[in-house]
Amino acid sequence: MKKGIVAVTTMMLFSMAGVGHAVETEYGEMGIDVDATWVSKYIFRGIDKLDDKAAFQPSVNFDLFDTGFSFGVWSSFAGSSKGGGSKSTVDAEEWRYILTYANSVLDGEQCQTDYALSYVYYDY
């Protein structure tokens, strides 16, 4: 039964992974991007964060009405090991809140420069 639930959940997540959508409002168009990822080993900046355990990493990003601003939430939850072993014993929940402003200077010119400024808040 447990394997069936995991299989159905996995299929549902893969079917919605990378879904993007735009919503028209009175302020303009707001883009929404939803992603769900399952990784067999979570390595962050060269460090194996979960001691060879898997992780589920969903995220959602909002493009705020074509203003250049966007807001996103990314999270990571520990899963089990590759061999179906026990759940990770480390503090396995991680959240990131990301506020970004992106724009271009000299649009259409040969020396066009794109830039992005981001603030990331990590919550462990």
Tab-separated table of C-alpha atoms in Angstrom:
chain	number	residue	atom	x	y	z
A	1	MET	CA	0.000	0.000	0.000
A	2	LYS	CA	2.771	2.422	0.955
A	3	LYS	CA	4.604	1.789	-2.347
A	4	GLY	CA	1.379	2.477	-4.247
A	5	ILE	CA	0.904	5.824	-2.512
A	6	VAL	CA	4.509	6.773	-3.238
A	7	ALA	CA	4.116	5.769	-6.912
A	8	VAL	CA	0.900	7.773	-7.369
A	9	THR	CA	2.369	10.804	-5.589
A	10	THR	CA	5.512	10.626	-7.711
A	11	MET	CA	3.508	10.415	-10.940
A	12	MET	CA	1.407	13.402	-9.906
A	13	LEU	CA	4.486	15.445	-9.079
A	14	PHE	CA	6.229	14.593	-12.352
A	15	SER	CA	3.106	15.503	-14.291
A	16	MET	CA	3.069	18.993	-12.746
A	17	ALA	CA	6.836	19.583	-12.620
A	18	GLY	CA	7.812	22.742	-14.403
A	19	VAL	CA	4.286	24.082	-14.824
A	20	GLY	CA	4.181	27.737	-15.812
A	21	HIS	CA	1.096	29.903	-16.023
A	22	ALA	CA	0.250	33.557	-16.488
A	23	VAL	CA	-2.694	35.257	-14.819
A	24	GLU	CA	-4.125	38.465	-16.273
A	25	THR	CA	-5.122	41.019	-13.626
A	26	GLU	CA	-6.008	44.695	-13.647
A	27	TYR	CA	-2.317	45.441	-12.915
A	28	GLY	CA	-1.015	43.387	-15.846
A	29	GLU	CA	0.132	39.822	-16.286
A	30	MET	CA	1.495	37.850	-13.333
A	31	GLY	CA	3.546	34.749	-14.166
A	32	ILE	CA	3.475	31.706	-11.894
A	33	ASP	CA	6.004	28.879	-12.137
A	34	VAL	CA	5.608	25.690	-10.065
A	35	ASP	CA	8.273	22.995	-9.896
A	36	ALA	CA	8.672	19.731	-7.973
A	37	THR	CA	11.993	17.870	-7.954
A	38	TRP	CA	13.095	14.591	-6.364
A	39	VAL	CA	16.884	14.258	-5.995
A	40	SER	CA	18.663	11.059	-4.978
A	41	LYS	CA	21.391	13.010	-3.171
A	42	TYR	CA	21.198	16.642	-2.024
A	43	ILE	CA	24.546	18.380	-2.474
A	44	PHE	CA	24.638	22.106	-1.643
A	45	ARG	CA	27.817	24.008	-2.505
A	46	GLY	CA	29.853	20.794	-2.491
A	47	ILE	CA	28.496	19.488	0.814
A	48	ASP	CA	26.318	16.375	1.072
A	49	LYS	CA	23.587	17.894	3.258
A	50	LEU	CA	21.620	14.696	3.931
A	51	ASP	CA	24.330	12.029	4.260
A	52	ASP	CA	23.489	10.147	1.031
A	53	LYS	CA	19.727	10.522	1.498
A	54	ALA	CA	17.229	11.693	-1.098
A	55	ALA	CA	15.206	14.909	-0.957
A	56	PHE	CA	11.955	16.310	-2.337
A	57	GLN	CA	12.396	19.942	-3.449
A	58	PRO	CA	9.258	21.847	-4.494
A	59	SER	CA	9.269	25.526	-5.460
A	60	VAL	CA	6.948	28.268	-6.655
A	61	ASN	CA	7.932	31.570	-8.292
A	62	PHE	CA	5.817	34.635	-9.018
A	63	ASP	CA	6.746	37.177	-11.730
A	64	LEU	CA	5.118	40.328	-10.404
A	65	PHE	CA	3.263	41.950	-13.307
A	66	ASP	CA	6.252	42.393	-15.672
A	67	THR	CA	7.794	44.972	-13.327
A	68	GLY	CA	11.112	43.139	-13.101
A	69	PHE	CA	10.337	42.006	-9.565
A	70	SER	CA	9.767	38.362	-8.704
A	71	PHE	CA	9.256	36.401	-5.512
A	72	GLY	CA	9.924	32.713	-4.992
A	73	VAL	CA	9.801	30.061	-2.311
A	74	TRP	CA	11.957	26.928	-2.525
A	75	SER	CA	12.041	24.106	0.010
A	76	SER	CA	13.786	20.804	0.596
A	77	PHE	CA	12.529	17.865	2.638
A	78	ALA	CA	14.588	14.770	3.449
A	79	GLY	CA	13.539	11.466	1.955
A	80	SER	CA	14.943	7.982	2.386
A	81	SER	CA	18.207	6.480	1.166
A	82	LYS	CA	18.657	4.941	-2.289
A	83	GLY	CA	18.264	1.421	-0.903
A	84	GLY	CA	14.985	2.262	0.821
A	85	GLY	CA	16.691	2.801	4.166
A	86	SER	CA	15.578	5.006	6.980
A	87	LYS	CA	14.759	8.672	6.728
A	88	SER	CA	17.635	11.095	7.203
A	89	THR	CA	18.472	11.905	10.812
A	90	VAL	CA	19.809	15.389	10.074
A	91	ASP	CA	17.689	18.531	10.380
A	92	ALA	CA	16.232	17.915	6.973
A	93	GLU	CA	13.852	20.787	6.319
A	94	GLU	CA	15.105	23.842	4.473
A	95	TRP	CA	13.248	26.873	3.118
A	96	ARG	CA	14.476	29.691	0.881
A	97	TYR	CA	12.582	32.910	0.244
A	98	ILE	CA	13.900	34.817	-2.768
A	99	LEU	CA	13.098	38.388	-3.832
A	100	THR	CA	14.612	39.409	-7.180
A	101	TYR	CA	14.724	42.479	-9.393
A	102	ALA	CA	15.930	41.870	-12.970
A	103	ASN	CA	16.292	44.340	-15.828
A	104	SER	CA	18.386	45.246	-18.880
A	105	VAL	CA	20.325	48.332	-19.884
A	106	LEU	CA	20.958	49.378	-23.480
A	107	ASP	CA	18.144	47.152	-24.793
A	108	GLY	CA	18.644	46.023	-28.374
A	109	GLU	CA	22.214	47.331	-28.539
A	110	GLN	CA	25.281	45.193	-29.160
A	111	CYS	CA	26.449	45.847	-25.601
A	112	GLN	CA	23.086	45.094	-23.931
A	113	THR	CA	23.613	44.092	-20.314
A	114	ASP	CA	21.138	42.029	-18.304
A	115	TYR	CA	21.364	42.120	-14.525
A	116	ALA	CA	19.542	40.698	-11.529
A	117	LEU	CA	19.692	41.636	-7.859
A	118	SER	CA	18.435	39.034	-5.400
A	119	TYR	CA	17.887	38.799	-1.676
A	120	VAL	CA	17.733	35.233	-0.341
A	121	TYR	CA	16.580	34.351	3.168
A	122	TYR	CA	17.553	30.837	4.299
A	123	ASP	CA	15.448	29.175	6.999
A	124	TYR	CA	16.681	25.854	8.419
